[in-house]
Coordinates of C-alpha atoms and ligand atoms in Angstrom, one line a residue:
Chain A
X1 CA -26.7 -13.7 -2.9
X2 CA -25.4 -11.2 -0.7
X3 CA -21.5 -9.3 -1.7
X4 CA -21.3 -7.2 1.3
X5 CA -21.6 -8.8 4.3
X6 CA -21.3 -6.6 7.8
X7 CA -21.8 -8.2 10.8
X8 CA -22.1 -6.8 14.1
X9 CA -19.8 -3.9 13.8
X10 CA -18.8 -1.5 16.4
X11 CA -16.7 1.7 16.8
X12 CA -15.9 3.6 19.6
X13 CA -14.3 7.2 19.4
X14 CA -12.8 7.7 23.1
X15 CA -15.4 7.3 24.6
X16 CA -18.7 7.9 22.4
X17 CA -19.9 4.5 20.7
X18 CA -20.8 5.6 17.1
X19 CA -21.8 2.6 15.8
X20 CA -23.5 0.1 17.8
X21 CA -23.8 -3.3 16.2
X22 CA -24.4 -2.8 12.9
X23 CA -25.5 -5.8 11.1
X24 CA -26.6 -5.9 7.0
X25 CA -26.2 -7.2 3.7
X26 CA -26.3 -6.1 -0.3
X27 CA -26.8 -8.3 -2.5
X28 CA -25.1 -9.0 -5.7
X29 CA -26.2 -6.1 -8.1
X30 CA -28.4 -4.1 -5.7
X31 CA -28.4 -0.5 -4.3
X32 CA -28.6 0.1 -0.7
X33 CA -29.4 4.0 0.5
X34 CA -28.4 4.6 3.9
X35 CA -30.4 7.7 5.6
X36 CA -30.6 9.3 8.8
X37 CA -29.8 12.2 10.8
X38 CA -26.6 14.1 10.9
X39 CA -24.2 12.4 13.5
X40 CA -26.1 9.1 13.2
X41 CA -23.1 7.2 12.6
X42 CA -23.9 6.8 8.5
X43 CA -20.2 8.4 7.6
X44 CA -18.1 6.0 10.0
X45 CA -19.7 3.3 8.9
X46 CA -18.9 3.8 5.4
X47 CA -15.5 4.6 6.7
X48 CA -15.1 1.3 8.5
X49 CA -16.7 -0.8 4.9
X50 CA -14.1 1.2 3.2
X51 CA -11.0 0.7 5.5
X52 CA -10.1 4.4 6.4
X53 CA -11.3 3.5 10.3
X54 CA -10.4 0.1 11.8
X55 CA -13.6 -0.8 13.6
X56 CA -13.7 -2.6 17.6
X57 CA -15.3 -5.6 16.8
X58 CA -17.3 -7.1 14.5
X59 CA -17.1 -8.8 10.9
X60 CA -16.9 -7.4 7.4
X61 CA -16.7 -9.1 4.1
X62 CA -17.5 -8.7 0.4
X63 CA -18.1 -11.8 -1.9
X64 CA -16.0 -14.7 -0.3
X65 CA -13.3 -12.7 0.9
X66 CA -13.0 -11.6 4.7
X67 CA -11.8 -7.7 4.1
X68 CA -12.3 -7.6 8.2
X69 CA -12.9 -9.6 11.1
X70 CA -11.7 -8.2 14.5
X71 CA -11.2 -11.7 16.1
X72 CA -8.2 -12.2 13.9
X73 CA -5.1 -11.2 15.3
X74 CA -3.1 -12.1 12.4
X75 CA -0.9 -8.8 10.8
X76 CA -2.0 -8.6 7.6
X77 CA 0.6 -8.6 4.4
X78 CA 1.0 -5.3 2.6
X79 CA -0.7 -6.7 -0.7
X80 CA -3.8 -8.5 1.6
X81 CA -4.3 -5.0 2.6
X82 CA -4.3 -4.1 -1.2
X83 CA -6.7 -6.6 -2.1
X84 CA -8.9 -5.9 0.7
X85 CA -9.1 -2.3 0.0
X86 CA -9.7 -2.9 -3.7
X87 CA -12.7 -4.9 -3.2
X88 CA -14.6 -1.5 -2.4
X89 CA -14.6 1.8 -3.8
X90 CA -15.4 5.2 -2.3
X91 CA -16.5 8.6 -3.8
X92 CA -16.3 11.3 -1.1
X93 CA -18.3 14.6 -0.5
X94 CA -15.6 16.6 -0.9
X95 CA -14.5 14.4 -4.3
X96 CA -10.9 14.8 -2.6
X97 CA -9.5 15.2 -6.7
X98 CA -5.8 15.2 -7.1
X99 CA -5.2 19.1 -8.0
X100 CA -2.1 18.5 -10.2
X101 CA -3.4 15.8 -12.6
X102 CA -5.5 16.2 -15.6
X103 CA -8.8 14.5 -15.6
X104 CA -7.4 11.2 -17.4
X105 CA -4.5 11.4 -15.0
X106 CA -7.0 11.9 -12.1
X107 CA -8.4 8.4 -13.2
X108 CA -5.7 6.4 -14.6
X109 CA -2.9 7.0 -11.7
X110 CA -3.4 4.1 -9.2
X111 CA -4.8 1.7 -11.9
X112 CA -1.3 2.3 -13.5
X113 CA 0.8 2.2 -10.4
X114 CA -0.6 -0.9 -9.7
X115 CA 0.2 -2.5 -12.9
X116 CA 3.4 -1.0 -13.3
X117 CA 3.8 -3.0 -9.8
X118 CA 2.6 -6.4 -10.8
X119 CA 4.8 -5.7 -14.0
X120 CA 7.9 -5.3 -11.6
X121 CA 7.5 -8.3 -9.9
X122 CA 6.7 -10.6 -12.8
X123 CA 9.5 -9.1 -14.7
X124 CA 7.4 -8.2 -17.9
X125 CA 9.0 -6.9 -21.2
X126 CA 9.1 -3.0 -21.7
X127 CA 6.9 -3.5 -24.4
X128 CA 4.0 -5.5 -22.6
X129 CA 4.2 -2.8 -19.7
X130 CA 3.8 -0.1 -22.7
X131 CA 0.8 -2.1 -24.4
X132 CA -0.8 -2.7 -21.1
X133 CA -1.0 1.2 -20.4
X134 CA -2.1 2.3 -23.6
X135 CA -4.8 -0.1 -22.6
X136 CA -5.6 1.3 -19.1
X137 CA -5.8 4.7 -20.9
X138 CA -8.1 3.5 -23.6
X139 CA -10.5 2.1 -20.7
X140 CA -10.1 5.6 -18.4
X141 CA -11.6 7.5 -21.5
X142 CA -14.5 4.8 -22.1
X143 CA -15.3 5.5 -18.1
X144 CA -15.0 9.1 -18.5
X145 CA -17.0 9.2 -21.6
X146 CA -19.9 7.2 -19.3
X147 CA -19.6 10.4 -16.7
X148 CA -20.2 12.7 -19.9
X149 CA -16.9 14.4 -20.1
X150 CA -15.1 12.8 -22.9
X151 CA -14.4 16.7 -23.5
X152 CA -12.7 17.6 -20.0
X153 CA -9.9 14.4 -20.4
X154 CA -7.1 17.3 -20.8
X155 CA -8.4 19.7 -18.0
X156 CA -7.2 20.5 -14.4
X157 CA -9.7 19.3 -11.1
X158 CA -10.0 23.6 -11.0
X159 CA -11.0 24.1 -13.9
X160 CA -14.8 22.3 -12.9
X161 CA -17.6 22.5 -11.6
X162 CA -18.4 20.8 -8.6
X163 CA -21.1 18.7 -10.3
X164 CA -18.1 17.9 -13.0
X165 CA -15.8 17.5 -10.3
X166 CA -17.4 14.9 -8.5
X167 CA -17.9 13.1 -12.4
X168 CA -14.4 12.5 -12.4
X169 CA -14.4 11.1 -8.9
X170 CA -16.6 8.5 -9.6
X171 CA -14.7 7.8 -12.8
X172 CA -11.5 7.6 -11.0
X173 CA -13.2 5.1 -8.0
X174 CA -14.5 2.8 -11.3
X175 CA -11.7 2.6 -13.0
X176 CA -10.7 0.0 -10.2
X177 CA -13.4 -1.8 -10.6
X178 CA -14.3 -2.5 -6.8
X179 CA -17.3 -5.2 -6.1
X180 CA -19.0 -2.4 -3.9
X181 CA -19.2 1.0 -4.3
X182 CA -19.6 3.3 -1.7
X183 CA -21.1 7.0 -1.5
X184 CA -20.7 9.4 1.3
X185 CA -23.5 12.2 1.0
X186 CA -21.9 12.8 -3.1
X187 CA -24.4 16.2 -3.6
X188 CA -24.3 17.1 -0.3
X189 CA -21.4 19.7 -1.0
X190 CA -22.7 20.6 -4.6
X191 CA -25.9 23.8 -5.8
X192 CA -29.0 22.4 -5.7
X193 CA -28.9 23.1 -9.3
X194 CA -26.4 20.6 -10.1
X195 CA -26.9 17.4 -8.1
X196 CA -28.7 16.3 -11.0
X197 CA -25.8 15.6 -13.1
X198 CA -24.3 13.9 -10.4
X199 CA -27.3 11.5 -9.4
X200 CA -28.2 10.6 -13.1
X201 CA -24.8 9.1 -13.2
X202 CA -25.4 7.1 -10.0
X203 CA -28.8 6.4 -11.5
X204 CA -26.9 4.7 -14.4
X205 CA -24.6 2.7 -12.7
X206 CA -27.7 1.4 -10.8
X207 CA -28.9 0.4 -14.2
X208 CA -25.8 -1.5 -15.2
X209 CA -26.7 -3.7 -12.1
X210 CA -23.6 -2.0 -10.1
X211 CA -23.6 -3.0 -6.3
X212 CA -23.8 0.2 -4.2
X213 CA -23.8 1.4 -1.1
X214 CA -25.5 5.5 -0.8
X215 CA -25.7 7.5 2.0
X216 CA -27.4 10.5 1.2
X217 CA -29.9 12.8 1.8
X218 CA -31.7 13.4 -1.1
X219 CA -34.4 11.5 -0.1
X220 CA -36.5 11.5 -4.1
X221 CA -33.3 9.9 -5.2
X222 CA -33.3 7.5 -2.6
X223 CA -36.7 6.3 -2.9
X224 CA -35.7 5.7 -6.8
X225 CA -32.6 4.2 -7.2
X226 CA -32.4 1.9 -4.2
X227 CA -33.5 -1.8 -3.3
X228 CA -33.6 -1.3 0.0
X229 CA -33.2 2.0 2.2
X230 CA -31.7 1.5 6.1
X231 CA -32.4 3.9 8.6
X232 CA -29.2 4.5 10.7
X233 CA -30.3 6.8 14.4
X234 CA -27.9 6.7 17.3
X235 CA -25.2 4.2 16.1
X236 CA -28.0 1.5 15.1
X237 CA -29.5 0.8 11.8
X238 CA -33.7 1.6 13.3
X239 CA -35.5 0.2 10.6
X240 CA -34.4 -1.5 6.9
X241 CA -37.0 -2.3 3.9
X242 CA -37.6 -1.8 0.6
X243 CA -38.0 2.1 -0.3
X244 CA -42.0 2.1 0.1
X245 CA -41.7 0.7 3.1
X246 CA -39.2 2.8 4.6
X247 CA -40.4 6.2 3.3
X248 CA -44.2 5.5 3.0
X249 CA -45.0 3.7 5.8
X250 CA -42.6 4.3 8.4
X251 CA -43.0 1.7 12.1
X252 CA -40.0 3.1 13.6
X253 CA -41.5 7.0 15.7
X254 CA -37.6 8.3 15.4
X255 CA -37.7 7.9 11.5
X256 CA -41.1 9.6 11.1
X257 CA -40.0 11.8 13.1
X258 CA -36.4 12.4 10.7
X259 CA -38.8 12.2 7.5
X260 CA -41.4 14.6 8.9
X261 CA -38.4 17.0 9.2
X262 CA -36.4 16.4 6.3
X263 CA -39.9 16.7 4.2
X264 CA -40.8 20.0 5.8
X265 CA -36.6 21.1 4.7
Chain B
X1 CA 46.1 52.9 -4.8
X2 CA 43.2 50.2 -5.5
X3 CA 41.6 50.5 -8.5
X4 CA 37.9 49.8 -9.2
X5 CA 38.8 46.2 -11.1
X6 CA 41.2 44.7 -8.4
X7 CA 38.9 45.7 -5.8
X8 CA 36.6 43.5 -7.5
X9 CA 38.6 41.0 -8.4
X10 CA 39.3 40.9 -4.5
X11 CA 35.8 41.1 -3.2
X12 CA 34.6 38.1 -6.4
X13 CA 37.3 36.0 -4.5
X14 CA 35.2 36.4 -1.5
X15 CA 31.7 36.5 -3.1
X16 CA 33.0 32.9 -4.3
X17 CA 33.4 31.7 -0.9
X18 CA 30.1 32.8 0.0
X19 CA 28.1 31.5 -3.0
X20 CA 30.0 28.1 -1.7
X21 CA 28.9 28.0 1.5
X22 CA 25.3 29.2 0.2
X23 CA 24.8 26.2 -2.6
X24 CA 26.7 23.6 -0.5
X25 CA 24.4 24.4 2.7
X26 CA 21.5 24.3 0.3
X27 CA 22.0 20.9 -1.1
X28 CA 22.4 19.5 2.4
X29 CA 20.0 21.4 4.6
X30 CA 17.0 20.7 1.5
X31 CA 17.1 16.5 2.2
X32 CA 18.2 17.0 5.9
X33 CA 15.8 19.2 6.6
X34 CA 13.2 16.6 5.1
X35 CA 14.4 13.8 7.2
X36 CA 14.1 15.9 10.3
X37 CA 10.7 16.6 8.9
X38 CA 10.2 13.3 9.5
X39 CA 11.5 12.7 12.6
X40 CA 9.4 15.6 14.0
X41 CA 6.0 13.6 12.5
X42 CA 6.9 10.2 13.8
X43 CA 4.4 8.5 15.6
X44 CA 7.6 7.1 17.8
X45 CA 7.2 9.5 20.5
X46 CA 10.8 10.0 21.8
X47 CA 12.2 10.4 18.3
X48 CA 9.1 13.1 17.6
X49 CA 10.0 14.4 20.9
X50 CA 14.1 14.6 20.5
X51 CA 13.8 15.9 16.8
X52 CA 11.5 18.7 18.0
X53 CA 13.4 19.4 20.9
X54 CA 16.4 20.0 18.4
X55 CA 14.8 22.8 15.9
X56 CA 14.0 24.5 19.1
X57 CA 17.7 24.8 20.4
X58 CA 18.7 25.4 17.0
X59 CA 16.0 27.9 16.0
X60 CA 15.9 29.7 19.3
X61 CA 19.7 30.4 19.1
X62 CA 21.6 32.8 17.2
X63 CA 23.5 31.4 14.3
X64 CA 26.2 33.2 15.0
X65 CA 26.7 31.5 18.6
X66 CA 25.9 28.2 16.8
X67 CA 29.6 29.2 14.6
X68 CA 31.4 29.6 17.7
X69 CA 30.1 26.1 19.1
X70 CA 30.9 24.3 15.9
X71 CA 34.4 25.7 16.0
X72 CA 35.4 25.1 19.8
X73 CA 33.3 22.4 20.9
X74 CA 34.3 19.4 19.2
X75 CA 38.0 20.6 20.5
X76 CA 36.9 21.2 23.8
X77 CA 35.0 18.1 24.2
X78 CA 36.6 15.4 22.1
X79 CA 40.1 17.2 21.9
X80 CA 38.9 17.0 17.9
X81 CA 39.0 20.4 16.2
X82 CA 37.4 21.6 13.4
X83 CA 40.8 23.1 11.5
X84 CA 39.0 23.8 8.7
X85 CA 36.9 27.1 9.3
X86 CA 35.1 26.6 6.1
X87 CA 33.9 23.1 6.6
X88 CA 32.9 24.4 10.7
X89 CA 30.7 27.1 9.0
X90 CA 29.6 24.9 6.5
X91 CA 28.2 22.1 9.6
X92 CA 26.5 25.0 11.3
X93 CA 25.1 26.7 8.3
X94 CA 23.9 23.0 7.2
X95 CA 22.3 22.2 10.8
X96 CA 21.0 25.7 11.0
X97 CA 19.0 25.8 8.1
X98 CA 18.2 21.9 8.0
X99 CA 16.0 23.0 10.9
X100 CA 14.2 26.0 9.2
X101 CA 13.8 24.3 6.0
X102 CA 12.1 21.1 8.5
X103 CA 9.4 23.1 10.0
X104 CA 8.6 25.0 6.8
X105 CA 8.5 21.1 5.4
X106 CA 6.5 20.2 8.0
X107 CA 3.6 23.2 8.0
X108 CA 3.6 22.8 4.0
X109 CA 2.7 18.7 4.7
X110 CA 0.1 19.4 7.5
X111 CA -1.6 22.0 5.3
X112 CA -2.8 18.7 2.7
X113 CA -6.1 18.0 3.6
X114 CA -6.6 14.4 4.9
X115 CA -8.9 13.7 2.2
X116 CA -5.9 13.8 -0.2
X117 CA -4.1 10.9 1.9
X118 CA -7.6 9.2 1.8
X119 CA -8.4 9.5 -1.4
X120 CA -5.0 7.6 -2.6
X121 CA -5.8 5.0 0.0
X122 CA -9.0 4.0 -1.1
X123 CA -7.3 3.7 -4.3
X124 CA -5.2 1.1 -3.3
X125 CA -2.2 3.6 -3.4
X126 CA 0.8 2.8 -0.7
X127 CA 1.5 5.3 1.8
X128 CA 4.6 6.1 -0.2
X129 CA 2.7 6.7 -3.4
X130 CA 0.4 8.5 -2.0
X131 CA 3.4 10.8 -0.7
X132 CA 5.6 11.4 -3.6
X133 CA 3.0 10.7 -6.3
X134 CA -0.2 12.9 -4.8
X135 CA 1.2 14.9 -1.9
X136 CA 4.8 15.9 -2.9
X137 CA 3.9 18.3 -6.1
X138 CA 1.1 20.0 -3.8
X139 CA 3.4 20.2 -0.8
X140 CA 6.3 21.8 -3.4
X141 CA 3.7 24.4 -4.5
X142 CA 3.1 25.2 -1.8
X143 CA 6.1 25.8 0.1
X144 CA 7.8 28.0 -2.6
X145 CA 7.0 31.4 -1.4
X146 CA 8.6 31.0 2.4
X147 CA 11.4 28.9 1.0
X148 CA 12.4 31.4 -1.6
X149 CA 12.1 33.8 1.5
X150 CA 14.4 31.6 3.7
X151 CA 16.9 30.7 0.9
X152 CA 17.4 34.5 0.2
X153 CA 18.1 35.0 3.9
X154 CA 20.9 32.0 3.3
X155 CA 22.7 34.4 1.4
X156 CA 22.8 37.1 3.1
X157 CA 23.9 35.0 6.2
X158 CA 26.8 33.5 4.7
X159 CA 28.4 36.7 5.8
X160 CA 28.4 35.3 8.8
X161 CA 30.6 33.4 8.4
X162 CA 33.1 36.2 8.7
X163 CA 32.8 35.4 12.9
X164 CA 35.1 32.4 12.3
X165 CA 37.1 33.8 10.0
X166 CA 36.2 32.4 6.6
X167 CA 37.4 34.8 4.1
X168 CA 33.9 35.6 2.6
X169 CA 33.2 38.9 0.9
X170 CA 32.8 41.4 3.7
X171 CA 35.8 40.4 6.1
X172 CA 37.3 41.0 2.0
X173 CA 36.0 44.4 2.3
X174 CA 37.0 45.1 6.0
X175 CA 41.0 44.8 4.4
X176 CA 40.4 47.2 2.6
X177 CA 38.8 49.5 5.1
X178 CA 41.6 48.3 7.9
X179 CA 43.6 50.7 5.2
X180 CA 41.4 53.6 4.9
X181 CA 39.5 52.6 1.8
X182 CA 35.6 52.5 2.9
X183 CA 34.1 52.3 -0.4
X184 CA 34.2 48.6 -1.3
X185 CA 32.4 47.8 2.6
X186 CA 29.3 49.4 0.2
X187 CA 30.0 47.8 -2.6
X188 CA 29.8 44.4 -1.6
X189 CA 26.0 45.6 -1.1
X190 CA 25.8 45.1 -5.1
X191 CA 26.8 41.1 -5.0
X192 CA 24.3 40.2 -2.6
X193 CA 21.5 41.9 -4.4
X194 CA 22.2 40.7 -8.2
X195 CA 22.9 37.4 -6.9
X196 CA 19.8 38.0 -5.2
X197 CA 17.5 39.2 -7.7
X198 CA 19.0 36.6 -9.9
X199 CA 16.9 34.1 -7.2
X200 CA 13.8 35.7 -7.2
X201 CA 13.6 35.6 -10.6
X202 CA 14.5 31.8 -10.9
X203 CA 11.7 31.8 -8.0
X204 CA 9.3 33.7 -9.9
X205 CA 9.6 31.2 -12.3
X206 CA 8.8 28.2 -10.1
X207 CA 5.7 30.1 -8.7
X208 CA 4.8 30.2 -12.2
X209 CA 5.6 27.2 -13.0
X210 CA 3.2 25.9 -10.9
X211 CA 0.3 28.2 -10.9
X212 CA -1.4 25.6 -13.6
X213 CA -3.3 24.1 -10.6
X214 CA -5.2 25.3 -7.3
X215 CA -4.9 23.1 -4.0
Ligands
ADP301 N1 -12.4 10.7 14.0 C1 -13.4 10.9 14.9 N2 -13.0 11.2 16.2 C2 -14.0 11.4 17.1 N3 -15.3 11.4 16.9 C3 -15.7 11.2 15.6 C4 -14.8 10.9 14.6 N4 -15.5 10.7 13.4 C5 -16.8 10.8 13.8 N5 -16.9 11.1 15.1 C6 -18.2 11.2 15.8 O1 -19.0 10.2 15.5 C7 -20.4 10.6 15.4 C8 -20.9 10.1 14.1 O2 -20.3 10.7 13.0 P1 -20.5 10.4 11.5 O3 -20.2 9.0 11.3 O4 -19.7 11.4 10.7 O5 -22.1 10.7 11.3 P2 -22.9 11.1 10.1 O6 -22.1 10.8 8.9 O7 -24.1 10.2 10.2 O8 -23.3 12.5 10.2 C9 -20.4 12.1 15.5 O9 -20.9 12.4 16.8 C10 -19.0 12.5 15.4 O10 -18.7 13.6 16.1
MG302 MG1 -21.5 12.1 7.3

């Protein structure tokens, strides 16, 4: 059954159309890589399933809730917007870590804003609130203990590696628990040296049966971990199929061409 | 003849009126300046536009001309005068600085990268969290330095005051010197720097303070 649902979706940035219908689905439980050239439209589109960019037109939804639809006028409430951002997650290239909190703080801060809201308004005891956070903290360190750095809870975003940096962002998007998970490029800014760290802790969550969208180009990682690989060229998604389709036997002449290249790299 | 303690007892009496004007102008112009801050990032064009306008007049302008308007335009306009020369410094010392401390506000905001903003928002974070719970400490770090700069200056200006005739430390001084004693013109030199190192030291501290992360 398909979570994500995006349905022909289209941005324009004054006056260059970036994406250009993009239609696609993951299912429950699946990985989706998304590949193709720099400029191809891959980041805005992650950006639009996300809701950093508002797209023109087009559809989005994940499970049975409607996060986006551009043919409804309606002004959205402040905690629909909530909900609809919560249902995805996002772990940036540049892991975009908050400098001044430890790396517990790092991953507990909006889970605990949010439930010291929903505390507010139901008027709960001081006690409950108390119990409930203790509990949020407990589940931060199980997370962080999955990323391997049950040792780095006390420790400052500067005081890591990239590769250990970008841990903690993934923690911090999980501890929300979205329905989707998104990647934008999440070795790209790391040493070739330590984007291993990083993918075998994508490669886990793939494992648990974690629903995830990956743009990326490590294209060994890709062919692994994913169900199904989309070729993104020009604002249009080219070609789509399972990973030995898509990197084995190429149809579409501009993604043999982009694999020819990024092969020879 | 002046001895060395009432001279100082004198020029204290002044000092005081100085290290008034300086804290009361600081725990004006520090929220002011923010909500001109503000103003000058709205999205709502004319506000953006007027509140921008504004720090230009005021920043382009001596403060000392800025004392002389505080003082005589309210009379000359609305036939309301400003009898109190303390309070008239105090409004143009407020205004003046509210500006300063709004553009040094505002360059310490624009320097957070926008991945900051959009990391809280794909955390489900409100635009007001994401402000005072991600930005502000980062913002605050970073703005230390030229604020400890500016907020030195403040005290030194407060001599300005003088113009109008508040009875700050120097026109104390001049008294004396309007009697042929020069000496305590140079000695009000020795307020303004302890009072000043006493600052950079409490700044020092903040820097410090804060130096436990990078960003
Ligand atoms: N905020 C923006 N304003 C204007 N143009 C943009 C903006 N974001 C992206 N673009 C343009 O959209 C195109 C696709 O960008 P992007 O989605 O980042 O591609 P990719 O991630 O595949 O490299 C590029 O030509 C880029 O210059
Ligand atoms: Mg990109």
């Amino acid at each position: 059954m398909a979570l994500l649902e995006v349905q022909n979706l289209h941005k324009t940035f004054g006056k260059t159309e970036v994406l250009k219908g993009i239609d696609f689905t993951i299912d429950e439980g699946s990985v989706v890589s998304v590949i193709g050239s720099s400029g191809s439209g891959k980041t805005t589109l992650l950006r639009c399933i996300t809701g950093l960019e508002t797209a023109d037109c087009g559809k989005i939804s994940v499970g049975d809730r409607v996060t986006f639809d551009s043919t409804d006028k309606r002004k959205l409430t402040k905690a629909e917007k909530r909900e609809n951002q919560l249902c995805t997650g996002l772990v940036f290239q540049s892991f975009n870590l908050f400098p001044q909190y430890t790396v517990l703080r790092n991953v507990t801060l909006a889970k605990e804003l949010l439930v010291k809201e929903e505390c507010k308004q139901q008027k709960c005891p001081r006690t409950e609130i108390k119990a409930r956070i203790s509990e949020i903290e407990e589940t931060a360190k199980q997370i962080i203990d999955s990323v391997g750095l049950s040792d780095k809870l006390e420790n400052y975003p500067c005081e890591l590696s990239g590769g250990q940096q970008q841990r903690v962002a993934i923690a911090r998007a999980l501890m929300l628990s979205p329905k989707v998970l998104c990647f934008d490029e999440p070795t790209s800014a790391l040493d070739p040296e330590i984007t291993g760290e990083v993918l075998a802790v994508i490669r886990k969550l793939a494992n648990e049966g974690r629903t995830m969208l990956i743009v990326t180009h490590e294209m060994g990682f890709a062919h692994e971990v994913s169900n199904e690989v989309v070729f993104m060229s020009d604002g249009v998604i080219a070609e789509r199929g399972t990973p030995d389709e898509v990197f084995d036997h190429p149809k579409n002449a501009r993604l043999q061409e982009f694999l020819s290249a990024t092969l020879r790299a | 003849m002046e001895t060395f303690i009432s001279v100082s007892t004198e020029l204290l009496k002044g000092f005081g009126e100085n290290l008034k004007l300086f804290s009361l102008t600081l725990l004006l112009a520090l929220p002011i300046g923010l909500l001109i801050t503000f103003c000058s990032m709205s999205k709502f064009k004319p506000l953006k536009w007027l509140s921008k306008t504004f720090v230009w007049i005021i920043r382009g302008t001596p403060l000392m001309l800025q004392l002389f308007v505080v003082l005589y335009v309210p009379g000359l306009l609305f036939n309301y005068p400003i009898k109190i020369r303390f309070t008239a410094a105090l409004i143009a010392f407020v205004i003046n600085y509210s500006c300063y401390f709004s553009e040094i506000y505002r360059g310490g905001i624009e320097s957070i990268s926008r991945g900051q903003y959009e990391a809280g928002q794909v955390l489900g974070m409100t635009k007001t969290q994401v402000f005072f719970r991600v930005v502000l400490l980062q913002v605050v770090k970073r703005i230390v330095p030229p604020m400890s700069n500016e907020i030195i200056t403040l005290v030194k200006d407060t001599s300005l005051a003088r113009v109008i005739a508040v009875a700050e430390i120097i026109m104390m001084a001049d008294r004396f010197s309007a009697r042929g004693i020069i000496w305590p013109l140079f000695y009000t030199g020795a307020f303004f720097l302890l009072f000043n190192g006493l600052l950079t030291v409490v700044f020092g501290r903040i820097e410090k303070k804060l130096d436990y992360f990078r960003g």
